[in-house]
Amino acid sequence: GAGVSQTPSNKVTEKGKYVELRCDPISGHTALYWYRQSLGQGPEFLIYFQGTGAADDSGLPNDRFFAVRPEGSVSTLKIQRTERGDSAVYLCASSLGLAGQETQYFGPGTRLLVL
Amino acid sequence: AQKITQTQPGMFVQEKEAVTLDCTYDTSDQSYGLFWYKQPSSGEMIFLIYQGSYDEQNATEGRYSLNFQKARKSANLVISASQLGDSAMYFCAMREGYNDYKLSFGAGTTVTVRA
């Protein structure tokens, strides 16, 4: 398919462990976004890439969270020393990154459970 | 302050009837965009409709229309001829500023369509 893909679809880990979540955007989309959605709430912005650089990382909750996009395509969200409060669905989205072409298309999400 | 407010946590609608989902927003920017997304129980966020702050006409996409009242800062979604497959969570979201593409989401409204 040509949509945004995310792996894994589900991840169970233990408190204190390190996890990596992967996002593969729609081909040709230069902008990539990570959001976090807790149960019963709307998604909350974490970080936004334009190409390889993080254009806005103001939503990252603390320094345990880090994301990269080294070649301007696939992105990895990294969480160190996971805590139970990190349990949520992590959504990735991509867009053309141009004014007037800003609609974001979302992937299916990664459901993270920290035990 | 909450940027997007959705005051209806849940709504029931009869099949084939229309339903209006409320959304009010708060921004001091002149340039902004308003989006509606549908999230079925499968979890994927599906883009429905977009309205730019400078658009003079209300946006329409098939059975979806956006009732944009700029002075009241409201962007209500109208779903006409409801179908059973419309049962889902619906989120209103906003992009603020000309070059800032991240979205702020409301808490969502759950719609249940009854046969």
PDB file of C-alpha atoms in Angstrom:
ATOM      1  CA  GLY A   1       0.000   0.000   0.000  1.00  0.00           C
ATOM      2  CA  ALA A   2       0.980   3.629  -0.363  1.00  0.00           C
ATOM      3  CA  GLY A   3      -0.015   4.830   3.097  1.00  0.00           C
ATOM      4  CA  VAL A   4       1.982   5.534   6.236  1.00  0.00           C
ATOM      5  CA  SER A   5       3.228   2.367   7.883  1.00  0.00           C
ATOM      6  CA  GLN A   6       4.346   1.852  11.462  1.00  0.00           C
ATOM      7  CA  THR A   7       6.128  -1.004  13.143  1.00  0.00           C
ATOM      8  CA  PRO A   8       5.649  -2.767  15.411  1.00  0.00           C
ATOM      9  CA  SER A   9       1.879  -2.570  15.681  1.00  0.00           C
ATOM     10  CA  ASN A  10       2.096  -3.582  19.329  1.00  0.00           C
ATOM     11  CA  LYS A  11       4.978  -3.443  21.777  1.00  0.00           C
ATOM     12  CA  VAL A  12       5.017  -4.711  25.348  1.00  0.00           C
ATOM     13  CA  THR A  13       8.036  -3.854  27.435  1.00  0.00           C
ATOM     14  CA  GLU A  14       9.097  -3.665  31.030  1.00  0.00           C
ATOM     15  CA  LYS A  15       9.632  -0.508  33.006  1.00  0.00           C
ATOM     16  CA  GLY A  16      13.144   0.798  32.522  1.00  0.00           C
ATOM     17  CA  LYS A  17      13.714  -0.766  29.104  1.00  0.00           C
ATOM     18  CA  TYR A  18      14.540   1.010  25.849  1.00  0.00           C
ATOM     19  CA  VAL A  19      12.149   0.913  22.867  1.00  0.00           C
ATOM     20  CA  GLU A  20      12.258   2.030  19.251  1.00  0.00           C
ATOM     21  CA  LEU A  21       9.178   2.733  17.173  1.00  0.00           C
ATOM     22  CA  ARG A  22       9.473   3.017  13.403  1.00  0.00           C
ATOM     23  CA  CYS A  23       7.510   5.088  10.885  1.00  0.00           C
ATOM     24  CA  ASP A  24       7.651   4.859   7.104  1.00  0.00           C
ATOM     25  CA  PRO A  25       5.883   7.887   5.546  1.00  0.00           C
ATOM     26  CA  ILE A  26       4.092   8.230   2.247  1.00  0.00           C
ATOM     27  CA  SER A  27       6.621   8.418  -0.573  1.00  0.00           C
ATOM     28  CA  GLY A  28       7.418  12.019  -1.460  1.00  0.00           C
ATOM     29  CA  HIS A  29       6.164  13.479   1.805  1.00  0.00           C
ATOM     30  CA  THR A  30       8.854  15.705   3.275  1.00  0.00           C
ATOM     31  CA  ALA A  31       7.077  16.416   6.558  1.00  0.00           C
ATOM     32  CA  LEU A  32       6.728  13.746   9.232  1.00  0.00           C
ATOM     33  CA  TYR A  33       5.025  14.020  12.622  1.00  0.00           C
ATOM     34  CA  TRP A  34       4.839  11.971  15.788  1.00  0.00           C
ATOM     35  CA  TYR A  35       1.858  12.163  18.125  1.00  0.00           C
ATOM     36  CA  ARG A  36       0.948  10.298  21.295  1.00  0.00           C
ATOM     37  CA  GLN A  37      -2.626   9.302  22.087  1.00  0.00           C
ATOM     38  CA  SER A  38      -3.586   8.215  25.576  1.00  0.00           C
ATOM     39  CA  LEU A  39      -6.759   6.236  26.134  1.00  0.00           C
ATOM     40  CA  GLY A  40      -9.891   8.297  25.604  1.00  0.00           C
ATOM     41  CA  GLN A  41      -8.009  11.421  24.533  1.00  0.00           C
ATOM     42  CA  GLY A  42      -7.070  13.184  21.352  1.00  0.00           C
ATOM     43  CA  PRO A  43      -3.560  12.859  19.938  1.00  0.00           C
ATOM     44  CA  GLU A  44      -0.884  15.137  21.379  1.00  0.00           C
ATOM     45  CA  PHE A  45       1.949  16.477  19.272  1.00  0.00           C
ATOM     46  CA  LEU A  46       5.464  15.259  20.034  1.00  0.00           C
ATOM     47  CA  ILE A  47       7.820  16.236  17.204  1.00  0.00           C
ATOM     48  CA  TYR A  48       7.787  17.310  13.574  1.00  0.00           C
ATOM     49  CA  PHE A  49      10.457  16.789  10.895  1.00  0.00           C
ATOM     50  CA  GLN A  50      10.873  18.734   7.690  1.00  0.00           C
ATOM     51  CA  GLY A  51      13.280  16.593   5.713  1.00  0.00           C
ATOM     52  CA  THR A  52      16.030  15.289   7.987  1.00  0.00           C
ATOM     53  CA  GLY A  53      15.829  17.998  10.613  1.00  0.00           C
ATOM     54  CA  ALA A  54      13.509  18.329  13.569  1.00  0.00           C
ATOM     55  CA  ALA A  55      11.608  21.533  12.833  1.00  0.00           C
ATOM     56  CA  ASP A  56       9.716  21.461  16.129  1.00  0.00           C
ATOM     57  CA  ASP A  57      10.333  19.134  19.070  1.00  0.00           C
ATOM     58  CA  SER A  58       8.412  21.165  21.620  1.00  0.00           C
ATOM     59  CA  GLY A  59       6.017  18.320  22.367  1.00  0.00           C
ATOM     60  CA  LEU A  60       8.588  15.811  23.570  1.00  0.00           C
ATOM     61  CA  PRO A  61       7.744  15.342  27.265  1.00  0.00           C
ATOM     62  CA  ASN A  62      11.312  14.944  28.552  1.00  0.00           C
ATOM     63  CA  ASP A  63      14.817  13.921  27.535  1.00  0.00           C
ATOM     64  CA  ARG A  64      13.952  10.225  27.589  1.00  0.00           C
ATOM     65  CA  PHE A  65      12.230  10.768  24.241  1.00  0.00           C
ATOM     66  CA  PHE A  66      14.236  11.256  21.070  1.00  0.00           C
ATOM     67  CA  ALA A  67      13.464  10.902  17.373  1.00  0.00           C
ATOM     68  CA  VAL A  68      15.566  10.767  14.231  1.00  0.00           C
ATOM     69  CA  ARG A  69      15.019  10.846  10.495  1.00  0.00           C
ATOM     70  CA  PRO A  70      18.541  10.472   9.086  1.00  0.00           C
ATOM     71  CA  GLU A  71      17.710  10.191   5.381  1.00  0.00           C
ATOM     72  CA  GLY A  72      14.556  12.274   5.277  1.00  0.00           C
ATOM     73  CA  SER A  73      12.258   9.292   4.921  1.00  0.00           C
ATOM     74  CA  VAL A  74      11.903   6.673   7.671  1.00  0.00           C
ATOM     75  CA  SER A  75      11.800   7.978  11.227  1.00  0.00           C
ATOM     76  CA  THR A  76      12.452   6.253  14.538  1.00  0.00           C
ATOM     77  CA  LEU A  77      11.047   7.389  17.864  1.00  0.00           C
ATOM     78  CA  LYS A  78      13.252   6.248  20.716  1.00  0.00           C
ATOM     79  CA  ILE A  79      12.202   6.054  24.348  1.00  0.00           C
ATOM     80  CA  GLN A  80      14.781   5.390  27.032  1.00  0.00           C
ATOM     81  CA  ARG A  81      14.112   4.088  30.551  1.00  0.00           C
ATOM     82  CA  THR A  82      10.431   3.554  29.798  1.00  0.00           C
ATOM     83  CA  GLU A  83       7.879   4.322  32.495  1.00  0.00           C
ATOM     84  CA  ARG A  84       4.334   3.005  32.928  1.00  0.00           C
ATOM     85  CA  GLY A  85       3.042   6.463  32.040  1.00  0.00           C
ATOM     86  CA  ASP A  86       4.551   6.106  28.567  1.00  0.00           C
ATOM     87  CA  SER A  87       1.892   3.518  27.724  1.00  0.00           C
ATOM     88  CA  ALA A  88      -0.128   4.936  24.846  1.00  0.00           C
ATOM     89  CA  VAL A  89      -0.659   4.699  21.109  1.00  0.00           C
ATOM     90  CA  TYR A  90       2.116   6.425  19.196  1.00  0.00           C
ATOM     91  CA  LEU A  91       0.866   7.785  15.887  1.00  0.00           C
ATOM     92  CA  CYS A  92       2.963   8.869  12.958  1.00  0.00           C
ATOM     93  CA  ALA A  93       1.713  11.104  10.163  1.00  0.00           C
ATOM     94  CA  SER A  94       3.179  12.599   7.018  1.00  0.00           C
ATOM     95  CA  SER A  95       2.333  15.449   4.672  1.00  0.00           C
ATOM     96  CA  LEU A  96       3.758  17.185   1.634  1.00  0.00           C
ATOM     97  CA  GLY A  97       5.051  19.872   3.950  1.00  0.00           C
ATOM     98  CA  LEU A  98       3.955  22.746   1.760  1.00  0.00           C
ATOM     99  CA  ALA A  99       1.607  25.576   2.564  1.00  0.00           C
ATOM    100  CA  GLY A 100      -1.738  24.636   1.079  1.00  0.00           C
ATOM    101  CA  GLN A 101      -0.748  20.945   0.955  1.00  0.00           C
ATOM    102  CA  GLU A 102      -0.721  20.415   4.661  1.00  0.00           C
ATOM    103  CA  THR A 103      -3.167  17.578   5.222  1.00  0.00           C
ATOM    104  CA  GLN A 104      -1.564  14.968   7.433  1.00  0.00           C
ATOM    105  CA  TYR A 105      -2.122  11.289   6.728  1.00  0.00           C
ATOM    106  CA  PHE A 106      -1.767   8.972   9.672  1.00  0.00           C
ATOM    107  CA  GLY A 107      -0.419   5.488  10.100  1.00  0.00           C
ATOM    108  CA  PRO A 108      -2.154   2.773  12.127  1.00  0.00           C
ATOM    109  CA  GLY A 109      -0.113   3.524  15.240  1.00  0.00           C
ATOM    110  CA  THR A 110       2.046   1.531  17.606  1.00  0.00           C
ATOM    111  CA  ARG A 111       0.374   0.469  20.843  1.00  0.00           C
ATOM    112  CA  LEU A 112       3.003   0.621  23.571  1.00  0.00           C
ATOM    113  CA  LEU A 113       2.386  -1.046  26.913  1.00  0.00           C
ATOM    114  CA  VAL A 114       4.931  -0.604  29.672  1.00  0.00           C
ATOM    115  CA  LEU A 115       4.532  -3.123  32.478  1.00  0.00           C
TER     116      LEU A 115
ATOM    117  CA  ALA B   1      -5.952  27.258  27.433  1.00  0.00           C
ATOM    118  CA  GLN B   2      -7.585  24.560  25.350  1.00  0.00           C
ATOM    119  CA  LYS B   3      -7.106  25.299  21.652  1.00  0.00           C
ATOM    120  CA  ILE B   4      -9.824  22.937  20.436  1.00  0.00           C
ATOM    121  CA  THR B   5     -13.000  22.248  22.370  1.00  0.00           C
ATOM    122  CA  GLN B   6     -15.397  19.451  21.552  1.00  0.00           C
ATOM    123  CA  THR B   7     -18.196  19.549  24.103  1.00  0.00           C
ATOM    124  CA  GLN B   8     -20.083  16.405  23.068  1.00  0.00           C
ATOM    125  CA  PRO B   9     -18.393  13.292  24.424  1.00  0.00           C
ATOM    126  CA  GLY B  10     -20.928  10.976  22.782  1.00  0.00           C
ATOM    127  CA  MET B  11     -23.835  11.110  20.375  1.00  0.00           C
ATOM    128  CA  PHE B  12     -26.408   8.693  19.011  1.00  0.00           C
ATOM    129  CA  VAL B  13     -27.904   9.128  15.539  1.00  0.00           C
ATOM    130  CA  GLN B  14     -30.432   7.138  13.587  1.00  0.00           C
ATOM    131  CA  GLU B  15     -29.284   5.615  10.312  1.00  0.00           C
ATOM    132  CA  LYS B  16     -29.954   7.907   7.308  1.00  0.00           C
ATOM    133  CA  GLU B  17     -30.288  10.995   9.505  1.00  0.00           C
ATOM    134  CA  ALA B  18     -27.844  13.895   9.696  1.00  0.00           C
ATOM    135  CA  VAL B  19     -25.671  14.658  12.716  1.00  0.00           C
ATOM    136  CA  THR B  20     -23.724  17.779  13.676  1.00  0.00           C
ATOM    137  CA  LEU B  21     -20.539  17.557  15.722  1.00  0.00           C
ATOM    138  CA  ASP B  22     -19.494  20.731  17.484  1.00  0.00           C
ATOM    139  CA  CYS B  23     -15.999  22.187  17.482  1.00  0.00           C
ATOM    140  CA  THR B  24     -14.818  25.554  18.739  1.00  0.00           C
ATOM    141  CA  TYR B  25     -11.253  26.774  18.521  1.00  0.00           C
ATOM    142  CA  ASP B  26      -9.045  29.414  20.050  1.00  0.00           C
ATOM    143  CA  THR B  27      -6.241  31.137  18.179  1.00  0.00           C
ATOM    144  CA  SER B  28      -4.869  34.624  17.672  1.00  0.00           C
ATOM    145  CA  ASP B  29      -3.328  33.742  14.301  1.00  0.00           C
ATOM    146  CA  GLN B  30      -4.948  35.012  11.115  1.00  0.00           C
ATOM    147  CA  SER B  31      -3.751  32.027   9.127  1.00  0.00           C
ATOM    148  CA  TYR B  32      -4.895  28.649  10.395  1.00  0.00           C
ATOM    149  CA  GLY B  33      -6.450  25.440   9.169  1.00  0.00           C
ATOM    150  CA  LEU B  34      -9.147  23.251  10.625  1.00  0.00           C
ATOM    151  CA  PHE B  35      -9.383  19.512  10.101  1.00  0.00           C
ATOM    152  CA  TRP B  36     -11.727  16.701  10.987  1.00  0.00           C
ATOM    153  CA  TYR B  37     -10.534  13.145  11.388  1.00  0.00           C
ATOM    154  CA  LYS B  38     -12.430   9.908  11.967  1.00  0.00           C
ATOM    155  CA  GLN B  39     -11.004   7.197  14.183  1.00  0.00           C
ATOM    156  CA  PRO B  40     -12.837   3.854  14.010  1.00  0.00           C
ATOM    157  CA  SER B  41     -12.308   1.216  16.649  1.00  0.00           C
ATOM    158  CA  SER B  42      -9.411  -0.125  14.560  1.00  0.00           C
ATOM    159  CA  GLY B  43      -7.490   2.981  15.643  1.00  0.00           C
ATOM    160  CA  GLU B  44      -6.382   4.545  12.375  1.00  0.00           C
ATOM    161  CA  MET B  45      -6.970   8.289  11.966  1.00  0.00           C
ATOM    162  CA  ILE B  46      -8.771   8.965   8.687  1.00  0.00           C
ATOM    163  CA  PHE B  47      -8.760  12.463   7.196  1.00  0.00           C
ATOM    164  CA  LEU B  48     -12.251  13.714   6.368  1.00  0.00           C
ATOM    165  CA  ILE B  49     -12.278  17.412   5.554  1.00  0.00           C
ATOM    166  CA  TYR B  50     -10.227  20.614   5.694  1.00  0.00           C
ATOM    167  CA  GLN B  51     -11.121  24.306   5.992  1.00  0.00           C
ATOM    168  CA  GLY B  52      -8.583  27.090   5.646  1.00  0.00           C
ATOM    169  CA  SER B  53      -9.078  30.315   7.580  1.00  0.00           C
ATOM    170  CA  TYR B  54      -9.155  32.341   4.373  1.00  0.00           C
ATOM    171  CA  ASP B  55     -11.593  30.051   2.580  1.00  0.00           C
ATOM    172  CA  GLU B  56     -14.840  31.898   2.036  1.00  0.00           C
ATOM    173  CA  GLN B  57     -16.899  28.852   1.174  1.00  0.00           C
ATOM    174  CA  ASN B  58     -17.677  26.053   3.600  1.00  0.00           C
ATOM    175  CA  ALA B  59     -15.779  22.885   2.732  1.00  0.00           C
ATOM    176  CA  THR B  60     -17.656  19.828   1.529  1.00  0.00           C
ATOM    177  CA  GLU B  61     -16.481  16.275   0.821  1.00  0.00           C
ATOM    178  CA  GLY B  62     -19.222  13.877  -0.155  1.00  0.00           C
ATOM    179  CA  ARG B  63     -21.481  13.389   2.877  1.00  0.00           C
ATOM    180  CA  TYR B  64     -19.255  15.583   5.054  1.00  0.00           C
ATOM    181  CA  SER B  65     -19.564  19.330   5.251  1.00  0.00           C
ATOM    182  CA  LEU B  66     -17.911  21.821   7.555  1.00  0.00           C
ATOM    183  CA  ASN B  67     -19.998  24.683   8.928  1.00  0.00           C
ATOM    184  CA  PHE B  68     -17.313  27.348   9.342  1.00  0.00           C
ATOM    185  CA  GLN B  69     -18.326  30.397  11.396  1.00  0.00           C
ATOM    186  CA  LYS B  70     -15.168  32.452  11.718  1.00  0.00           C
ATOM    187  CA  ALA B  71     -16.522  35.181  13.983  1.00  0.00           C
ATOM    188  CA  ARG B  72     -17.770  32.565  16.436  1.00  0.00           C
ATOM    189  CA  LYS B  73     -14.599  30.489  16.027  1.00  0.00           C
ATOM    190  CA  SER B  74     -16.572  27.365  15.318  1.00  0.00           C
ATOM    191  CA  ALA B  75     -16.028  24.615  12.757  1.00  0.00           C
ATOM    192  CA  ASN B  76     -18.816  22.113  13.128  1.00  0.00           C
ATOM    193  CA  LEU B  77     -18.848  18.888  11.109  1.00  0.00           C
ATOM    194  CA  VAL B  78     -22.106  17.793   9.530  1.00  0.00           C
ATOM    195  CA  ILE B  79     -22.480  14.186   8.434  1.00  0.00           C
ATOM    196  CA  SER B  80     -25.506  13.696   6.221  1.00  0.00           C
ATOM    197  CA  ALA B  81     -27.364  10.416   5.609  1.00  0.00           C
ATOM    198  CA  SER B  82     -25.575   8.588   8.423  1.00  0.00           C
ATOM    199  CA  GLN B  83     -24.484   5.023   7.802  1.00  0.00           C
ATOM    200  CA  LEU B  84     -23.635   2.262  10.275  1.00  0.00           C
ATOM    201  CA  GLY B  85     -20.013   2.549   9.176  1.00  0.00           C
ATOM    202  CA  ASP B  86     -19.935   6.133  10.433  1.00  0.00           C
ATOM    203  CA  SER B  87     -19.851   4.857  14.022  1.00  0.00           C
ATOM    204  CA  ALA B  88     -16.457   6.044  15.278  1.00  0.00           C
ATOM    205  CA  MET B  89     -14.638   8.706  17.259  1.00  0.00           C
ATOM    206  CA  TYR B  90     -14.389  12.079  15.503  1.00  0.00           C
ATOM    207  CA  PHE B  91     -11.649  14.586  16.200  1.00  0.00           C
ATOM    208  CA  CYS B  92     -11.448  18.253  15.333  1.00  0.00           C
ATOM    209  CA  ALA B  93      -7.914  19.621  14.905  1.00  0.00           C
ATOM    210  CA  MET B  94      -6.239  22.932  14.119  1.00  0.00           C
ATOM    211  CA  ARG B  95      -3.014  24.057  12.522  1.00  0.00           C
ATOM    212  CA  GLU B  96      -1.948  27.590  13.544  1.00  0.00           C
ATOM    213  CA  GLY B  97       0.265  30.007  11.695  1.00  0.00           C
ATOM    214  CA  TYR B  98       1.547  29.975   8.153  1.00  0.00           C
ATOM    215  CA  ASN B  99       4.606  27.751   8.522  1.00  0.00           C
ATOM    216  CA  ASP B 100       3.711  25.698  11.585  1.00  0.00           C
ATOM    217  CA  TYR B 101       2.148  22.427  10.554  1.00  0.00           C
ATOM    218  CA  LYS B 102       1.649  20.589  13.835  1.00  0.00           C
ATOM    219  CA  LEU B 103      -1.940  19.864  14.819  1.00  0.00           C
ATOM    220  CA  SER B 104      -3.745  20.476  18.096  1.00  0.00           C
ATOM    221  CA  PHE B 105      -6.604  18.033  18.634  1.00  0.00           C
ATOM    222  CA  GLY B 106      -9.798  18.161  20.640  1.00  0.00           C
ATOM    223  CA  ALA B 107     -10.890  15.406  22.999  1.00  0.00           C
ATOM    224  CA  GLY B 108     -13.157  13.864  20.388  1.00  0.00           C
ATOM    225  CA  THR B 109     -16.816  12.929  20.028  1.00  0.00           C
ATOM    226  CA  THR B 110     -17.995   9.337  19.828  1.00  0.00           C
ATOM    227  CA  VAL B 111     -20.749   8.816  17.294  1.00  0.00           C
ATOM    228  CA  THR B 112     -22.919   5.718  17.369  1.00  0.00           C
ATOM    229  CA  VAL B 113     -25.252   5.131  14.437  1.00  0.00           C
ATOM    230  CA  ARG B 114     -28.345   3.076  15.222  1.00  0.00           C
ATOM    231  CA  ALA B 115     -30.109   0.913  12.630  1.00  0.00           C
TER     232      ALA B 115
END
